[in-house]
Tab-separated table of C-alpha atoms in Angstrom:
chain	number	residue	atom	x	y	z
A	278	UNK	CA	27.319	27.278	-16.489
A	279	UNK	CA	24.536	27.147	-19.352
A	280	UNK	CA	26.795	28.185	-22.277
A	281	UNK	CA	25.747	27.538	-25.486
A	282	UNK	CA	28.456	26.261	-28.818
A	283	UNK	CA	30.834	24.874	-26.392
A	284	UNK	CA	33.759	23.297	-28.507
A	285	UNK	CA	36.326	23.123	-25.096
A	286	UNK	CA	38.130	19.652	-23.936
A	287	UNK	CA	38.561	21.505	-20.470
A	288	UNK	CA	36.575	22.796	-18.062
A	289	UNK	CA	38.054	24.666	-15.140
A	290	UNK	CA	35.762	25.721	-11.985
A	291	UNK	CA	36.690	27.746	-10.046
A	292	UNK	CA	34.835	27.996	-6.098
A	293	UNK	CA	34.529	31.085	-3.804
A	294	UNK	CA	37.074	28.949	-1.235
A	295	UNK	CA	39.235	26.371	-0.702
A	296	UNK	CA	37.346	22.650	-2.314
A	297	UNK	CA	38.305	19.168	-1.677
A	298	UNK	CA	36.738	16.228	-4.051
A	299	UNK	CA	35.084	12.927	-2.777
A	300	UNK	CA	35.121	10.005	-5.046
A	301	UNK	CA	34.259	11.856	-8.396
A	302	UNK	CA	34.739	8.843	-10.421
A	303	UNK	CA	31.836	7.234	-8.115
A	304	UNK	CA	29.432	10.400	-7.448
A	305	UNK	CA	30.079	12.156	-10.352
A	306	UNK	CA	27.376	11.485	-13.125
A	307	UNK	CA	27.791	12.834	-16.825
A	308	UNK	CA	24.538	13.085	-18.693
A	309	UNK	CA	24.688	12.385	-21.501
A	310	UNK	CA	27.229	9.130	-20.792
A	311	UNK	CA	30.644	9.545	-22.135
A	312	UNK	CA	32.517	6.894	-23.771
A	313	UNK	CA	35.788	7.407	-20.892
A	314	UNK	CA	35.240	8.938	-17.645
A	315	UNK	CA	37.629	12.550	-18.021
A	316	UNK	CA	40.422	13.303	-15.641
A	317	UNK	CA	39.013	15.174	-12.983
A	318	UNK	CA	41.914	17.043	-11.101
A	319	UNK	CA	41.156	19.838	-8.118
A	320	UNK	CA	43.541	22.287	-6.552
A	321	UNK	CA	42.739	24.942	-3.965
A	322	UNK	CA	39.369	27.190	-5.212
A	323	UNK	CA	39.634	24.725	-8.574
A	324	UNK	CA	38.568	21.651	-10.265
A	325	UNK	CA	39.621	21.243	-14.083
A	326	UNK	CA	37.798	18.701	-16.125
A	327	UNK	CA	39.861	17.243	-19.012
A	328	UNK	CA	37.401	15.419	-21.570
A	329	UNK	CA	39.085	12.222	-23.298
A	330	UNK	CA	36.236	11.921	-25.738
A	331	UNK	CA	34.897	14.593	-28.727
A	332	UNK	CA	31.500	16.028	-27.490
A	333	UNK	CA	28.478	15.787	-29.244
A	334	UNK	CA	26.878	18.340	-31.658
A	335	UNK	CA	24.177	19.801	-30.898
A	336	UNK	CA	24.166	18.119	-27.566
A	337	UNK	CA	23.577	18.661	-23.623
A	338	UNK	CA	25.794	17.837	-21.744
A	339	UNK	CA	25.138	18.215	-17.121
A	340	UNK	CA	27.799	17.728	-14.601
A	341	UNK	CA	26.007	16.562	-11.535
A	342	UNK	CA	28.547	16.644	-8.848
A	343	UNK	CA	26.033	14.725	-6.315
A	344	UNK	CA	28.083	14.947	-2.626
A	345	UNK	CA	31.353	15.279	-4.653
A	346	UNK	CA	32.520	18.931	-3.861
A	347	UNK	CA	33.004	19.746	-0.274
A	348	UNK	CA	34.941	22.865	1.264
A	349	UNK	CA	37.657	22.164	3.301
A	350	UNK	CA	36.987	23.687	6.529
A	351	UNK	CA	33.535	22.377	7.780
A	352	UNK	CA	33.533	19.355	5.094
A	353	UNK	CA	29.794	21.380	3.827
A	354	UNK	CA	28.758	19.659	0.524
A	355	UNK	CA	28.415	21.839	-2.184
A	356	UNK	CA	24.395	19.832	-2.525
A	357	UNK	CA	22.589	20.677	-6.215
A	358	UNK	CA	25.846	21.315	-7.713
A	359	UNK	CA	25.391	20.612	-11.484
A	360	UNK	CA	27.454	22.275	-14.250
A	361	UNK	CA	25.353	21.971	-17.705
A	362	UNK	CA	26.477	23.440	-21.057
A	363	UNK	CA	25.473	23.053	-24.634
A	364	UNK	CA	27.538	21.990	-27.862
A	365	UNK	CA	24.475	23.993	-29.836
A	366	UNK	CA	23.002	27.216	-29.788
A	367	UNK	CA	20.308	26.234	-27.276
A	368	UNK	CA	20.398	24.345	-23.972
A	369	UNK	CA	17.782	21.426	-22.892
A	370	UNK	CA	15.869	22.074	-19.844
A	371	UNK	CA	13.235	19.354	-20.095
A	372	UNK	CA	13.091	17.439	-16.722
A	373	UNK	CA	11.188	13.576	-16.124
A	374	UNK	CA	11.464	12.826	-12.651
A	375	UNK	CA	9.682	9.439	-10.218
A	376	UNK	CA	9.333	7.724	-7.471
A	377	UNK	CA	10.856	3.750	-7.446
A	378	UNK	CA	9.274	1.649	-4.592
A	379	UNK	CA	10.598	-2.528	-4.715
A	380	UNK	CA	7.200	-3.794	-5.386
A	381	UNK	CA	7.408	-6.900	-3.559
A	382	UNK	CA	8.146	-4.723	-0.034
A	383	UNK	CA	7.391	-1.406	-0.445
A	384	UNK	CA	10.510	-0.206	0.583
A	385	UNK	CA	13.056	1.946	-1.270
A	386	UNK	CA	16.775	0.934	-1.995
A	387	UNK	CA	18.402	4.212	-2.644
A	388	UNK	CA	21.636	1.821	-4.326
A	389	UNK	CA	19.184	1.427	-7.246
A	390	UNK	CA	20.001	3.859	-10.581
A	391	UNK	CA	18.000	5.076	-13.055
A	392	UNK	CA	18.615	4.563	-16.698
A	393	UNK	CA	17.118	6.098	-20.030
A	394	UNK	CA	17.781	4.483	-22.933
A	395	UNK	CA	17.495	5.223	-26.633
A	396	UNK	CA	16.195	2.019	-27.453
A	397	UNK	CA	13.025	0.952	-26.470
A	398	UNK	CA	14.021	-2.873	-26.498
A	399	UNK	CA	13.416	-4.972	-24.052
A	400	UNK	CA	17.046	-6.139	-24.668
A	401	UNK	CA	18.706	-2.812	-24.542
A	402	UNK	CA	19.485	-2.819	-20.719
A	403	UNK	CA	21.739	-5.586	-21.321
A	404	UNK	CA	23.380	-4.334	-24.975
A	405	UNK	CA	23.581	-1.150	-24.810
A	406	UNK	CA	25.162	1.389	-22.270
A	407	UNK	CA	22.557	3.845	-21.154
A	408	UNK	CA	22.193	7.467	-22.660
A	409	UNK	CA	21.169	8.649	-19.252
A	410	UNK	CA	21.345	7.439	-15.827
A	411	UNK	CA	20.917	9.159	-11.991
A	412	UNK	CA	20.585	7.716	-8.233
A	413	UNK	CA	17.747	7.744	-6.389
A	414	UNK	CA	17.789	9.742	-3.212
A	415	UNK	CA	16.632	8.353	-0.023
A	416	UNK	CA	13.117	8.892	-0.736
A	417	UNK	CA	13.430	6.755	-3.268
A	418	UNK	CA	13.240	9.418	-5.605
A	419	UNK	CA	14.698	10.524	-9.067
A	420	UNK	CA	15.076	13.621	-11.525
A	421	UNK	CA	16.836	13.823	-14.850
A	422	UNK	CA	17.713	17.676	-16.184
A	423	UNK	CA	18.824	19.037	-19.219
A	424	UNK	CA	17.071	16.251	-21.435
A	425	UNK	CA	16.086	16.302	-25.064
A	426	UNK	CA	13.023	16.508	-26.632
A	427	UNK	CA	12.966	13.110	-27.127
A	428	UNK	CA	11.581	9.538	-26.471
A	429	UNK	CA	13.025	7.205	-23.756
A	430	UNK	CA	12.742	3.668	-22.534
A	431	UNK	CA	13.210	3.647	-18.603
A	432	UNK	CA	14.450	1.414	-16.672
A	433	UNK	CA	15.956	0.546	-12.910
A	434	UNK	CA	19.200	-1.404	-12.289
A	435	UNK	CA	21.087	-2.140	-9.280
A	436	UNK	CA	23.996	-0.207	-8.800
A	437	UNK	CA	27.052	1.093	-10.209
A	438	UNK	CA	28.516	-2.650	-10.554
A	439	UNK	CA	26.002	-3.638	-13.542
A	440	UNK	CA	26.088	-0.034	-15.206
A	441	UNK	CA	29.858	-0.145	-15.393
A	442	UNK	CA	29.850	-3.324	-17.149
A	443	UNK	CA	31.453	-3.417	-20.294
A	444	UNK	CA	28.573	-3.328	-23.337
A	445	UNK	CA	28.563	-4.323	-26.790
């Protein structure tokens, strides 16, 4: 975790006992998004991560397992589990977290996500696949880690269905 002028296509984690993993292609979120989810493959203490894409230079890139690791015995979730490393020679650690509350109720609807995006186009929601994205806990709450220095256009979406949508 946090290692700088990673070049690697796997990743291999390795826990303290015996793991099992719960729908990683649904919980697991990859920040920045990758072009093709990576095999994800676990056995015993281990989970190995093959990448199917290049990785960025100069790029962060955070693992955020959500409720996806969980030891065998007692089921525990491994909660705040996030792997980050850095394709550079420094890692991002600025953070931009919220609060989303449906306006017309003033309830929360923890299925919504979270997406940054590049472009600051009204449009872009609906061209372009988001650089970032993260769930929003039952609070209704948010936080995105490991950003950029950089400028973002946010914006909320309902669930996974309209995020995995295929983009131009």
């Amino acid at each position: 975790d946090s290692a700088i002028n990673v070049t690697t296509k796997n990743i291999l984690l390795t826990f303290d006992e015996y793991i099992t993993l719960l729908n990683p292609q649904e919980n697991l979120i990859i920040s920045p998004t990758v072009k093709s989810f990576p095999l994800i493959d676990y056995k015993l203490r281990n989970v190995t991560i093959k990448l199917k894409d290049s990785l960025e230079p100069n790029t962060t890139y955070s693992f955020d397992f959500v409720e996806t690791v969980r030891d065998v015995n007692e089921s525990n979730i491994a909660k705040g589990l996030t792997y980050a490393f850095s394709t550079g020679n420094k890692l991002d650690n600025n953070t931009y977290s919220g609060k989303v509350i449906l306006a017309e109720t003033g309830n929360i609807d923890s299925s919504l996500l979270v997406v940054l995006h590049k472009n600051s186009s009204d449009t872009a929601i609906v061209k372009n696949k988001p650089r970032y994205y993260t769930r929003l806990n039952g609070k209704g709450e948010f936080t995105f880690r490991h950003l950029p220095a950089d400028e973002f256009s946010v914006f909320v979406i309902e669930g996974l269905n309209n995020f995995t949508k295929t983009y131009s």
